[in-house]
Coordinates of C-alpha atoms in Angstrom, one line a residue:
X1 CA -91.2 -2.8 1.9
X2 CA -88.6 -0.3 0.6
X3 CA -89.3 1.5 -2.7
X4 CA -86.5 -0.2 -4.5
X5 CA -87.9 -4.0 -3.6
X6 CA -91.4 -2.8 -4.8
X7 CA -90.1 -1.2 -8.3
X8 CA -88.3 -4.1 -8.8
X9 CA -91.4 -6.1 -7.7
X10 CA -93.8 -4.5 -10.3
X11 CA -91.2 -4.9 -13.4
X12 CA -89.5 -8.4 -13.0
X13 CA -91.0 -11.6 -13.6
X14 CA -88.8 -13.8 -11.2
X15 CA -89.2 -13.0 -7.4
X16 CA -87.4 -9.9 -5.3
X17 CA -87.7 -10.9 -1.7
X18 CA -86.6 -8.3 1.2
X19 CA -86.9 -10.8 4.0
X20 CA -84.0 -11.4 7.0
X21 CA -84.0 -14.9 6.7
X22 CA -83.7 -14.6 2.8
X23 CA -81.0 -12.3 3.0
X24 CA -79.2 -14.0 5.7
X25 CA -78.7 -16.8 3.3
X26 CA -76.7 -15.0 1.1
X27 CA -75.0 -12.9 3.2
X28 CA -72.4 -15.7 3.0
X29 CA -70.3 -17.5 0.9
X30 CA -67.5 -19.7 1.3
X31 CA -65.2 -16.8 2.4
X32 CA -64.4 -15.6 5.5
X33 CA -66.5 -12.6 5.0
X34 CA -70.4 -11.8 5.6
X35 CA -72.4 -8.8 4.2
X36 CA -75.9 -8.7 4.0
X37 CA -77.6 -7.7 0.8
X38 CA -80.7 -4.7 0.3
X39 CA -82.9 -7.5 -1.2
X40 CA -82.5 -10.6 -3.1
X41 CA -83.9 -11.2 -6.8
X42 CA -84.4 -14.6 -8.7
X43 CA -84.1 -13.3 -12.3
X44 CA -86.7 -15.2 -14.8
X45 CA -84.6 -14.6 -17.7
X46 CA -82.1 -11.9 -19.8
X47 CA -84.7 -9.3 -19.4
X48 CA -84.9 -9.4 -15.6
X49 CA -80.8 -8.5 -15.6
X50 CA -81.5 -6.0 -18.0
X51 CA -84.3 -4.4 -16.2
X52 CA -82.5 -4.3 -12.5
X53 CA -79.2 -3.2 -14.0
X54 CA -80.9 -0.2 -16.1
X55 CA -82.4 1.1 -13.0
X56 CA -79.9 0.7 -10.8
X57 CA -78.0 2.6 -13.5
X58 CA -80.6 5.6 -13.7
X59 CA -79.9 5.9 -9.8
X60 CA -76.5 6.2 -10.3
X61 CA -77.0 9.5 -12.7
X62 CA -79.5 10.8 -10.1
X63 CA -76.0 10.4 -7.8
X64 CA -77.9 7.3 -5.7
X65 CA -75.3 4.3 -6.0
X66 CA -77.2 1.0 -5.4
X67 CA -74.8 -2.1 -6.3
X68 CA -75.6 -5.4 -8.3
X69 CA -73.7 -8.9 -7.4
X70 CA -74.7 -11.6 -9.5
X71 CA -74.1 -14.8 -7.8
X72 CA -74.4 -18.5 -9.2
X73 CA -74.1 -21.1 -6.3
X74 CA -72.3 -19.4 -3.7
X75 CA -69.0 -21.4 -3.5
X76 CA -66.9 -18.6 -3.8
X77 CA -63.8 -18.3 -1.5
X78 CA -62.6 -14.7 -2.3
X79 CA -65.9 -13.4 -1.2
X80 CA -66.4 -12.0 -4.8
X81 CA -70.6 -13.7 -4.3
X82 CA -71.7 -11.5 -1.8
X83 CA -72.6 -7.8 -1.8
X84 CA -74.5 -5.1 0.3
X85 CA -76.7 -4.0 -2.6
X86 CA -79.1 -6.5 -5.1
X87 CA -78.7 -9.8 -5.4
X88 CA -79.5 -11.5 -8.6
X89 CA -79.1 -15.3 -8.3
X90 CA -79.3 -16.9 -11.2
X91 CA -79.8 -20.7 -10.7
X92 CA -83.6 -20.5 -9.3
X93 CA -85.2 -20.0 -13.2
X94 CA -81.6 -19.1 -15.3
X95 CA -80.6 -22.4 -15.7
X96 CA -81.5 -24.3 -18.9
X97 CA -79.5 -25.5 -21.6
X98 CA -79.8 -23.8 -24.3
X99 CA -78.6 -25.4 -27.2
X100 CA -76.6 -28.9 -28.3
X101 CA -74.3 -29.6 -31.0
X102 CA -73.4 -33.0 -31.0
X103 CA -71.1 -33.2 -33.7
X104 CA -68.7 -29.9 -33.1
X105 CA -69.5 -30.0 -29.1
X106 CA -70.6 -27.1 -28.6
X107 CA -73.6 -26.2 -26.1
X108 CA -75.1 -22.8 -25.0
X109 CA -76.5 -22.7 -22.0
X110 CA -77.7 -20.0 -19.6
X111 CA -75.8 -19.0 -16.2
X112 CA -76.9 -20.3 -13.5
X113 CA -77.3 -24.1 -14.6
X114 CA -75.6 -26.3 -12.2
X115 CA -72.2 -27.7 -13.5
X116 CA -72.7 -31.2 -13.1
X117 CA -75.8 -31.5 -14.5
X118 CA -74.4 -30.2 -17.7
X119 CA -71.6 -32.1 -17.4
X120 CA -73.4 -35.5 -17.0
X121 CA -75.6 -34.6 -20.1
X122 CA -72.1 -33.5 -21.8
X123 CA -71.0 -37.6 -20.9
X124 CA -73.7 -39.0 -23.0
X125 CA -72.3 -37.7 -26.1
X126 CA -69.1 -38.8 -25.5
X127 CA -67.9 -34.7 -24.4
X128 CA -67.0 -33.1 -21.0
X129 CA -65.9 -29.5 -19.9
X130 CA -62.4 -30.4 -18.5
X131 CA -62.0 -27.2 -16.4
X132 CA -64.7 -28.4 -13.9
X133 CA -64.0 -27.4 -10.2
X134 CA -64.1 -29.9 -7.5
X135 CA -67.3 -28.0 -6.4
X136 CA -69.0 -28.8 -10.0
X137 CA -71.7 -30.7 -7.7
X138 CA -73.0 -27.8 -6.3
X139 CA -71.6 -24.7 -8.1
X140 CA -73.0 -23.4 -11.9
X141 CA -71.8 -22.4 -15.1
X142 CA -71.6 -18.5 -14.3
X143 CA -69.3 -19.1 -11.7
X144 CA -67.2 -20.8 -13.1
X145 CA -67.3 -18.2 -16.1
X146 CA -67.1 -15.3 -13.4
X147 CA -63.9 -16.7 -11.6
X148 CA -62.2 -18.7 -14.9
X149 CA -62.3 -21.9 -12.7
X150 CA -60.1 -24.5 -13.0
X151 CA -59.2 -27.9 -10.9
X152 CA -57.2 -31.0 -11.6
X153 CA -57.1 -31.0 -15.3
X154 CA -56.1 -28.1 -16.1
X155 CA -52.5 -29.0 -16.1
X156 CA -53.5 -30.4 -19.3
X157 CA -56.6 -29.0 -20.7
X158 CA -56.2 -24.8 -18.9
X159 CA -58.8 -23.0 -17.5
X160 CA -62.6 -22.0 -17.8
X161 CA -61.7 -19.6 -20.7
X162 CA -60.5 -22.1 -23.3
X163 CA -63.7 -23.6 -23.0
X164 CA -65.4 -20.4 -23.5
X165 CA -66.4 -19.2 -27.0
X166 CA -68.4 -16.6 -26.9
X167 CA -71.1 -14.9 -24.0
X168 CA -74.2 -12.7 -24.3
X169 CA -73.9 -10.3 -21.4
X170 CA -75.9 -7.4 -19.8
X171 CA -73.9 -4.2 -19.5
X172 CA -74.2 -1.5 -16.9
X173 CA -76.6 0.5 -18.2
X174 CA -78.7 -2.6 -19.2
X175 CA -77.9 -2.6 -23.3
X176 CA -77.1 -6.2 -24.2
X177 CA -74.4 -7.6 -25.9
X178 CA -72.8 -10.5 -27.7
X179 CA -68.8 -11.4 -27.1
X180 CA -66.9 -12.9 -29.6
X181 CA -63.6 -12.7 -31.8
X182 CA -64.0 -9.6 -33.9
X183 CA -62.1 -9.1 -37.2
X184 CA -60.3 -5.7 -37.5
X185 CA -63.6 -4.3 -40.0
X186 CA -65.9 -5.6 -37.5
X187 CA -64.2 -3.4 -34.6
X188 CA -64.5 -0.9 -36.9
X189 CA -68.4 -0.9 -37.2
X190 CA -68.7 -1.8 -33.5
X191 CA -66.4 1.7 -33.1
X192 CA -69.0 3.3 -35.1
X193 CA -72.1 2.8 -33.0
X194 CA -73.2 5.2 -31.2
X195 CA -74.6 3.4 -28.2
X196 CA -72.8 2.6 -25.2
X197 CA -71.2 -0.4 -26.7
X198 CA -70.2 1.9 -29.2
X199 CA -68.4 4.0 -26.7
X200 CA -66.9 1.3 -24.9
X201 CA -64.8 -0.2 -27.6
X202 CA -63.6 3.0 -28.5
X203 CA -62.4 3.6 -25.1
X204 CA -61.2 0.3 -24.6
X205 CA -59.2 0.0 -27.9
X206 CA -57.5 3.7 -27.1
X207 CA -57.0 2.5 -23.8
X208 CA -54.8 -1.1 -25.2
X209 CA -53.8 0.9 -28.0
X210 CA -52.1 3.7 -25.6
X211 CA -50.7 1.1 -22.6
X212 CA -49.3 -1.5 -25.8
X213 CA -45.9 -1.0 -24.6
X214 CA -46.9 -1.7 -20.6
X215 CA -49.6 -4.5 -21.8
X216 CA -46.0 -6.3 -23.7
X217 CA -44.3 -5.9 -21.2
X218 CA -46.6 -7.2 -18.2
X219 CA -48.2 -10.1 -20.2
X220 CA -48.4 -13.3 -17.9
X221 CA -46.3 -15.8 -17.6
X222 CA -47.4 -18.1 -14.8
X223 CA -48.4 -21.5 -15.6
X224 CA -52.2 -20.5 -14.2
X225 CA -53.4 -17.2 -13.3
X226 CA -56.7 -15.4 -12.7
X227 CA -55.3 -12.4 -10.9
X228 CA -56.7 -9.0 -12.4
X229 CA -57.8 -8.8 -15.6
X230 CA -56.6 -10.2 -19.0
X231 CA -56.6 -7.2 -20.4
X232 CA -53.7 -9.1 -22.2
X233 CA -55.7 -11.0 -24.5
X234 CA -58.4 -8.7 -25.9
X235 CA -56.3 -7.6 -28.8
X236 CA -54.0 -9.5 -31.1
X237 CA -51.4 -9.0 -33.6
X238 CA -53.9 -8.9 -36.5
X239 CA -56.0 -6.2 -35.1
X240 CA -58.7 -8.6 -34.0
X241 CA -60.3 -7.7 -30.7
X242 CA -62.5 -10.1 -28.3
X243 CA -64.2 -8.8 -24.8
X244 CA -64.4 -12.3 -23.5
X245 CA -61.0 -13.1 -22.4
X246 CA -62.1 -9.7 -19.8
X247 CA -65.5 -11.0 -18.6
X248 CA -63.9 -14.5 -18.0
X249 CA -62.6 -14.1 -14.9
X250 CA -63.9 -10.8 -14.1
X251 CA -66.0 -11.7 -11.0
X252 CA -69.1 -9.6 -12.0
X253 CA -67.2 -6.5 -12.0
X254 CA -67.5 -5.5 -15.8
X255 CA -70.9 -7.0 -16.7
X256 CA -73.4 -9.4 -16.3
X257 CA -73.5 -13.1 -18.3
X258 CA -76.6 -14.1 -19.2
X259 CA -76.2 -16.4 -21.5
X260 CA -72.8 -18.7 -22.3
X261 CA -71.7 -20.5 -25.2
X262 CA -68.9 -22.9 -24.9
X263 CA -67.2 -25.7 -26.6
X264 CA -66.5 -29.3 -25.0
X265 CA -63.5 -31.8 -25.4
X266 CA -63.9 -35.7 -26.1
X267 CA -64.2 -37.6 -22.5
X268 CA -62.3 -40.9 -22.0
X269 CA -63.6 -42.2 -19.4
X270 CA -60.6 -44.9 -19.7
X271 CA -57.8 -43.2 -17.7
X272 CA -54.6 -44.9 -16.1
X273 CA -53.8 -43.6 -12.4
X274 CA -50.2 -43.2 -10.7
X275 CA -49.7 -42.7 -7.0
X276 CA -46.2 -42.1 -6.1
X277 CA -44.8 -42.1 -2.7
X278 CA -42.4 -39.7 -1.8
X279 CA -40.7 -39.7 1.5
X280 CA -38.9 -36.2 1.1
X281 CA -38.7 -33.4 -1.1
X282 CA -35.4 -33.9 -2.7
X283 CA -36.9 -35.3 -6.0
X284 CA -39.3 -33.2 -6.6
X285 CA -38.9 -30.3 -9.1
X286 CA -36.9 -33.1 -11.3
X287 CA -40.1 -35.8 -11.2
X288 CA -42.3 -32.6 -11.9
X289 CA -40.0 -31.3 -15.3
X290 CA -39.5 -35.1 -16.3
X291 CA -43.3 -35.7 -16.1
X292 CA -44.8 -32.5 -17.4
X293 CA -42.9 -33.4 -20.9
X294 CA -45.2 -36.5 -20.7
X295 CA -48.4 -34.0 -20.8
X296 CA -50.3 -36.1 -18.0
X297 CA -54.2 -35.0 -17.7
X298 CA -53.9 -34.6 -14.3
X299 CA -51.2 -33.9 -11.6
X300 CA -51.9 -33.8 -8.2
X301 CA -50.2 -33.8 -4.9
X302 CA -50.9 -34.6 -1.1
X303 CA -48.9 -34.0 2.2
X304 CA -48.8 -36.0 5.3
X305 CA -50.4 -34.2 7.3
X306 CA -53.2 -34.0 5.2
X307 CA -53.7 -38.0 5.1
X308 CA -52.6 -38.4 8.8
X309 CA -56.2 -36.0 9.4
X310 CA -58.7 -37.6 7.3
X311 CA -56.9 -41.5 8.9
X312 CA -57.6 -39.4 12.0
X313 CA -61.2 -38.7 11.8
X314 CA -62.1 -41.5 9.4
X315 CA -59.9 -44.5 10.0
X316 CA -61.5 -46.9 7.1
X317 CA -62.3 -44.2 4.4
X318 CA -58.9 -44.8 3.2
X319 CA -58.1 -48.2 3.7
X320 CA -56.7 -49.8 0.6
X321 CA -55.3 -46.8 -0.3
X322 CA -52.4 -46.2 1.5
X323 CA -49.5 -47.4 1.5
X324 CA -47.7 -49.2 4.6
X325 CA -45.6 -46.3 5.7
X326 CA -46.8 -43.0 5.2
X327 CA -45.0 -41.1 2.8
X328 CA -44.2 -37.0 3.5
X329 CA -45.7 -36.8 -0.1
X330 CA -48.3 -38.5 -2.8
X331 CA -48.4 -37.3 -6.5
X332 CA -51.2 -38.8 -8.6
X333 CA -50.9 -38.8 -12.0
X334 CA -53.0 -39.8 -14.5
X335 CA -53.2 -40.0 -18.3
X336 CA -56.9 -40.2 -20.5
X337 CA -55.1 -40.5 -23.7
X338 CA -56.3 -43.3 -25.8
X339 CA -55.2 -46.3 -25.3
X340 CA -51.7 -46.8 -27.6
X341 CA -50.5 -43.6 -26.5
X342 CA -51.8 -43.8 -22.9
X343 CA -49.5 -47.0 -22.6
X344 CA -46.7 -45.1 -24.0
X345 CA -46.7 -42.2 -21.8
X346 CA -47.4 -44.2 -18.5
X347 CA -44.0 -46.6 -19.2
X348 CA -42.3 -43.5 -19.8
X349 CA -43.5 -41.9 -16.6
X350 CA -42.6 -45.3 -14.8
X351 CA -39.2 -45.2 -16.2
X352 CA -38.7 -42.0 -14.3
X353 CA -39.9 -42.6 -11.2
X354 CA -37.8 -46.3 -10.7
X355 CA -34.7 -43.7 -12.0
X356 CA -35.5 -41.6 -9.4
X357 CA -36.6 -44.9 -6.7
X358 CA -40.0 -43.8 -6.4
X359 CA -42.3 -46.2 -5.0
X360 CA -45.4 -46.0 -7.2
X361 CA -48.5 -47.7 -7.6
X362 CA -50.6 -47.9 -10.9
X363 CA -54.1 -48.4 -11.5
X364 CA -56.5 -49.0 -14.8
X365 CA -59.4 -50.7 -13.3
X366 CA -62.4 -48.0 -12.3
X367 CA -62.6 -49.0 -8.7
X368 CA -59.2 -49.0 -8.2
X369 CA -58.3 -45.3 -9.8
X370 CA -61.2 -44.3 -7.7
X371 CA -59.5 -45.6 -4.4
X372 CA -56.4 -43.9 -5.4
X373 CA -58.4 -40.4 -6.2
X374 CA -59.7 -40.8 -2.7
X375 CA -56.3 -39.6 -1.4
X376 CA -56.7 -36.2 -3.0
X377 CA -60.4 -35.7 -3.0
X378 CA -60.7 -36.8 0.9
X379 CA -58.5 -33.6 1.4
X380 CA -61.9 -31.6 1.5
X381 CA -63.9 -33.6 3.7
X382 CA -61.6 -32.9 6.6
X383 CA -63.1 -29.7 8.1
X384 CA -66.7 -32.1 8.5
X385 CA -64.7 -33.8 11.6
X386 CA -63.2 -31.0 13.5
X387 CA -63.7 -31.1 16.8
X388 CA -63.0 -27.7 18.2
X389 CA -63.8 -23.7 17.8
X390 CA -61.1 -23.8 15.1
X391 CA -61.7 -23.9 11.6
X392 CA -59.5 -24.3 8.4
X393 CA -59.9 -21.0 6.6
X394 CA -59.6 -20.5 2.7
X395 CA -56.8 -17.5 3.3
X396 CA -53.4 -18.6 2.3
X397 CA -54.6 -21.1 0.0
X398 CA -54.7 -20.3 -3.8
X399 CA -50.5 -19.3 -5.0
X400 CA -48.9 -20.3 -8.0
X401 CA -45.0 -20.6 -8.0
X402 CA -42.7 -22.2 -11.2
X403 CA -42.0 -25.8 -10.2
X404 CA -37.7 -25.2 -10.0
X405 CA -39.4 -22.8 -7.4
X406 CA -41.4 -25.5 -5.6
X407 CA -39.1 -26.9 -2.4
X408 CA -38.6 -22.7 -1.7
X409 CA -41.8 -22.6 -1.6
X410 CA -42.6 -25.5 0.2
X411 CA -39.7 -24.2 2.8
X412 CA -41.5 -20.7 3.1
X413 CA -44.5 -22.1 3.9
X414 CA -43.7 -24.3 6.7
X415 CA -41.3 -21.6 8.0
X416 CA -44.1 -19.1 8.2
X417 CA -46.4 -22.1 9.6
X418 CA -43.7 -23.0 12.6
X419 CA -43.7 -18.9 13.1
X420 CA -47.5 -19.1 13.9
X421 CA -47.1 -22.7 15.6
X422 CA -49.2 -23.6 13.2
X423 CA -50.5 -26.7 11.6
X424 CA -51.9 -27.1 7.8
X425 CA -52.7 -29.5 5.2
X426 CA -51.6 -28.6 2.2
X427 CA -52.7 -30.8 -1.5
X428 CA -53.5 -29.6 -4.9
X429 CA -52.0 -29.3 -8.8
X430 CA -49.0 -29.2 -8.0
X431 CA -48.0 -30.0 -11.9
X432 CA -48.8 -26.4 -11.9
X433 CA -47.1 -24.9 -8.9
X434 CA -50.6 -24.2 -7.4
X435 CA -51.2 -25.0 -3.7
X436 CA -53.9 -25.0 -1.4
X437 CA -53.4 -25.1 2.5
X438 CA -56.1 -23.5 4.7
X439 CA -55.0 -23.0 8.6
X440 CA -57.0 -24.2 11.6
X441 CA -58.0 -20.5 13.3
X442 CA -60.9 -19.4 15.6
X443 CA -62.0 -16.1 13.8
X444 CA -64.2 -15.9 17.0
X445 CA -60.9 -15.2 19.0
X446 CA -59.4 -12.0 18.5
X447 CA -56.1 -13.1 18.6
X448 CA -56.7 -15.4 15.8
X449 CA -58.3 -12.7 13.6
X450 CA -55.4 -10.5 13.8
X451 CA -52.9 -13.7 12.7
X452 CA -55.7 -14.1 9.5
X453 CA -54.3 -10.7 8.1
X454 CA -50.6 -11.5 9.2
X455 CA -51.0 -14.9 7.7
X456 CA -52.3 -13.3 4.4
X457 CA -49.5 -10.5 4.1
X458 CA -46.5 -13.0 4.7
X459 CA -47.9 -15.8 2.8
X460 CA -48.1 -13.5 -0.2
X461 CA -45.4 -11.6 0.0
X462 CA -43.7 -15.1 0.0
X463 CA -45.1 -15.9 -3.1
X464 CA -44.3 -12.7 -5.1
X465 CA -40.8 -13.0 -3.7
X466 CA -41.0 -16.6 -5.6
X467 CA -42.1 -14.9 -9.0
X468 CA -45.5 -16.3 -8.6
X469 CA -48.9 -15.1 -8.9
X470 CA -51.3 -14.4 -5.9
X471 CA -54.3 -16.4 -7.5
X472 CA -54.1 -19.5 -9.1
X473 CA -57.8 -20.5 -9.6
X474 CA -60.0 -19.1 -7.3
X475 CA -59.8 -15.0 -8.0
X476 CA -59.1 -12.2 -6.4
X477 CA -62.1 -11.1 -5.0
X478 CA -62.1 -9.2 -1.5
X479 CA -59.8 -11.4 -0.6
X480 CA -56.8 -11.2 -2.6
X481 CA -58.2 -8.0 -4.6
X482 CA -55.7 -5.9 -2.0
X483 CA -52.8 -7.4 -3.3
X484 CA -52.8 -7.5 -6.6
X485 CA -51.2 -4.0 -6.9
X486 CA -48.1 -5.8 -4.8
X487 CA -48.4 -8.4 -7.8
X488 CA -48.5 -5.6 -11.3
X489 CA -47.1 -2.9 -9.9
X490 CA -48.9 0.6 -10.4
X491 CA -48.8 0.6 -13.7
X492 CA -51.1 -2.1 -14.5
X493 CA -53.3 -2.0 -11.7
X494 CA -54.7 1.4 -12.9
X495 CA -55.1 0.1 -16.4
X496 CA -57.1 -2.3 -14.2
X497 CA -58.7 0.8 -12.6
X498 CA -59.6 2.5 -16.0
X499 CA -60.8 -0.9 -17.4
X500 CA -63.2 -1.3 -14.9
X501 CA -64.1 2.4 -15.3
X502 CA -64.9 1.9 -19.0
X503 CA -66.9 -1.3 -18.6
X504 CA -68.6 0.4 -15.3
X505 CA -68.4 4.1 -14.7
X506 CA -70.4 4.3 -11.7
X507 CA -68.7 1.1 -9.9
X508 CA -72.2 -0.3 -9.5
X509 CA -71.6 -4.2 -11.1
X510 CA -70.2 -5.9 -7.5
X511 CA -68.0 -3.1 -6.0
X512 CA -64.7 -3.5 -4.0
X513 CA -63.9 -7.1 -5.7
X514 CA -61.0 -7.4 -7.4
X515 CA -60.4 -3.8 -8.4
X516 CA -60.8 -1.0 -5.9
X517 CA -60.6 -3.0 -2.4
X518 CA -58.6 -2.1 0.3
X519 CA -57.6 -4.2 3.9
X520 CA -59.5 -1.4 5.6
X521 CA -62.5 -1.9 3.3
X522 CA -62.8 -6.2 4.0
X523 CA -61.8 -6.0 7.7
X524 CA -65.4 -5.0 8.6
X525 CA -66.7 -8.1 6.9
X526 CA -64.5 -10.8 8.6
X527 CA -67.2 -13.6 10.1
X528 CA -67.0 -13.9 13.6
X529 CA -67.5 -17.5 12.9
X530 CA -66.6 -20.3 10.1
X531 CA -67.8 -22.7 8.8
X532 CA -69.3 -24.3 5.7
X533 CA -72.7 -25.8 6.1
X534 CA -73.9 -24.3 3.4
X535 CA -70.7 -25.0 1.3
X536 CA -68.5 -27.8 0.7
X537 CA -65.3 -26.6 -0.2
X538 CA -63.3 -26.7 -3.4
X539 CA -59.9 -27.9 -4.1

């Protein structure tokens, strides 16, 4: 056993395991990239974070760089849960609820607790975490902290970090911390304090207080957007400063959450669903604008060629839910407002669509929404039935575009699709401009693995052309992390670099994501093979 494994043996009380067949399993996860990691620890609590990240940060002033990726359940598809170094995985013994607050909704809980189990305990009390991913069955809280997750409501409700009130994090060098909304006095005293928390809100406030100008400038504008970090939001007008909006979304690059503390909206259960059939694109942008005013819960779309697969490989898991002639598109939309103003809002979205002659169809009975939801969520189930060497791969599948930019878009894609002769489904929130498509390639095939990286380059380049943002929902990770330069500009980017330098001096806390990653750097961890086994995809 190496000395590292057996230190770490002697001073954690969860597990530290060296074994191939150990580190094999997380060596993956839902990216196409593999990299096996130096050992593999099952943190018991806080203190186990804290121990493993001091040491490894006592290496790293003896000049011996040994990396930590913290990863929750793996269903990462920017490769941003895997790492060459230690492995903390936080859902074997991290992964309690906390705390409960019935009345105000909130709930603490620790990282590595699996999201639907929280969210079904959150359903008893009337309260849900709208943000959930379509992976909340097998993914955690940490996750969806690390990557600010979002899925089908967040055309209504946003992303992971409006949920997120404050976190209780381990830092590089092992101190621990608690985020939250500081007052302009309370800066102050954290300024004050000479530990390395101390020194990194000093650096961190010269560092906004110096790039104000650039930071006004660059501020976001997409209508979802988890490229980078938000260094945008740390500091507001009144001179109150919060870390979280920069650990949200972060990836496990700045520090480790131990401990998260979030607040929950009120679940209606009681939702009205609208399917509506469109045979081309010429309608689009206008139903989208018309609708949006509306402020549905969710808004989702479908293509074709996505339906004609799953009729394909499962002929009857869609019956009753299609209509007679297949349309090139299928919006849902539904609305969880209560009951007078959900009335109102679906006549008005009715009136729109028979404007427009939209066939629709409209649901309020449970079985029935569910039959319609089946044409979106069936969208993930079609890589179960594929019967060759190819598999569709989570690479072009994650842009954000403004919806009068939509049928460009839409255009590009298929153009650059046709160029590779090319096939794709393509679905998602498209209230939102953000797509997902994944192509059928054989990453075995060398031919194959050279189109992934011209796939990636055009696509993207297609979408900043568009004014859009590189990463919707899903992160940068190793993925997209060499683009997001393209996206900011150099400028921004090394704030990013000098962020991450503050928060991480020694680039220990899970290396090359996001910041810092180069094509040259992932090409060596491309699978030779695909699939998902372990790991139902997200949409």
């Amino acid at each position: 056993m190496n000395k590292l494994a057996h230190y770490l043996q002697e001073h954690l009380r969860g597990e530290v395991i060296v074994s191939d067949s150990v580190r094999q399993r997380y060596a993956r996860d839902a990216s196409i990239f593999e990299q096996m990691p130096s050992l593999v620890a099952y943190p018991m609590d806080e203190s186990d974070i804290r121990k493993a990240a001091r040491f490894a940060w006592q290496l790293a002033e003896r000049g011996r760089i040994i990396s930590i990726t913290t990863r929750g359940g793996g269903s990462d598809f920017s490769g941003g849960a895997i790492g060459q170094g230690i492995m903390l995985v936080t859902p074997v013994h991290m992964n309690k609820i906390l705390e409960f607050d019935s009345k105000s909704g909130f709930v603490v809980v620790e990282p590595g607790i699996n999201y639907a189990k929280l969210q079904q305990m959150l359903h008893t009390h009337g309260r849900f975490l709208p943000a959930y991913p379509a992976s909340l069955e097998y993914s955690t809280i940490g996750g969806a902290v690390a990557n600010n997750s979002s899925g089908e409501l967040s055309v209504k409700y946003g992303d992971t970090k409006n949920f997120v009130n404050s976190l209780r994090i381990v830092l590089a060098n092992g101190e621990v911390i608690d985020t939250g909304r500081l007052s302009k006095r309370e800066l102050s005293k954290k300024m004050g304090l000479s530990s390395f928390e101390g020194e990194l809100y000093r650096n961190l406030d010269t560092l906004i207080e110096e790039n104000h100008d650039l930071i006004t400038k660059f501020e976001p504008t997409w209508t979802k957007n988890v490229c980078g970090y938000d260094i945008f939001s740390v500091k507001k007008k009144d001179g109150s400063f919060d870390l979280t909006p920069l650990i949200v979304g972060s990836q496990g690059t700045l520090a480790i959450v131990s401990e998260v503390t979030m607040t929950s909206a009120d679940y209606n259960p009681e939702t009205t669903v609208i399917a509506a059939y469109l045979h081309d694109f010429g309608n689009i942008e206008k139903i989208i604008q018309q609708v949006l005013k509306i402020k549905p819960s969710a808004f989702e779309v479908v293509d074709k060629y996505s339906l004609e697969q799953v009729v394909k490989t499962s002929p009857n898991f869609l019956k009753g839910s299609l209509p007679s002639r297949m349309p090139e598109l299928i919006l849902l939309i539904e609305f969880d407002d209560p009951t007078k103003q959900q009335t109102k809002n679906v006549k008005k979205t009715l009136k729109i669509l028979e404007g427009l002659q939209i066939d629709y169809r409209v649901e309020t009975e449970e079985s029935e929404r569910q039959n319609l939801w089946k044409l979106r969520h069936s969208v993930g189930s079609i890589h179960l039935h594929n019967d060759s060497q190819t598999a569709p791969l989570p690479i072009v599948d994650d842009g954000v575009v403004a919806i009068d930019k939509l049928e460009q878009y839409f255009t590009g894609v298929y153009q650059i699709l046709e160029k590779y002769n090319l096939k794709i489904a393509v679905w998602g929130h498209i209230g939102q401009g953000n797509l997902h498509m994944q192509p059928l390639l054989d990453i075995g095939q060398l031919g194959d693995r050279q189109k992934v990286f011209r796939l990636m380059r055009e696509y993207h380049d297609l979408v900043l052309s568009l004014g859009g943002s590189i990463s919707g929902e899903y992160n940068d990770g190793r993925l997209r992390g060499p683009y997001i330069k393209q996206q900011f500009g150099d400028e921004i980017y090394e704030l990013f670099m000098k962020v991450k330098a503050v928060f991480d001096p020694y680039f220990i806390l899970n290396p090359k994501v996001k910041i810092d990653v180069t094509g040259d750097d992932v090409l060596p961890l491309l699978r030779s093979e695909y699939s998902l086994d372990q790991h139902i995809p997200r949409s």
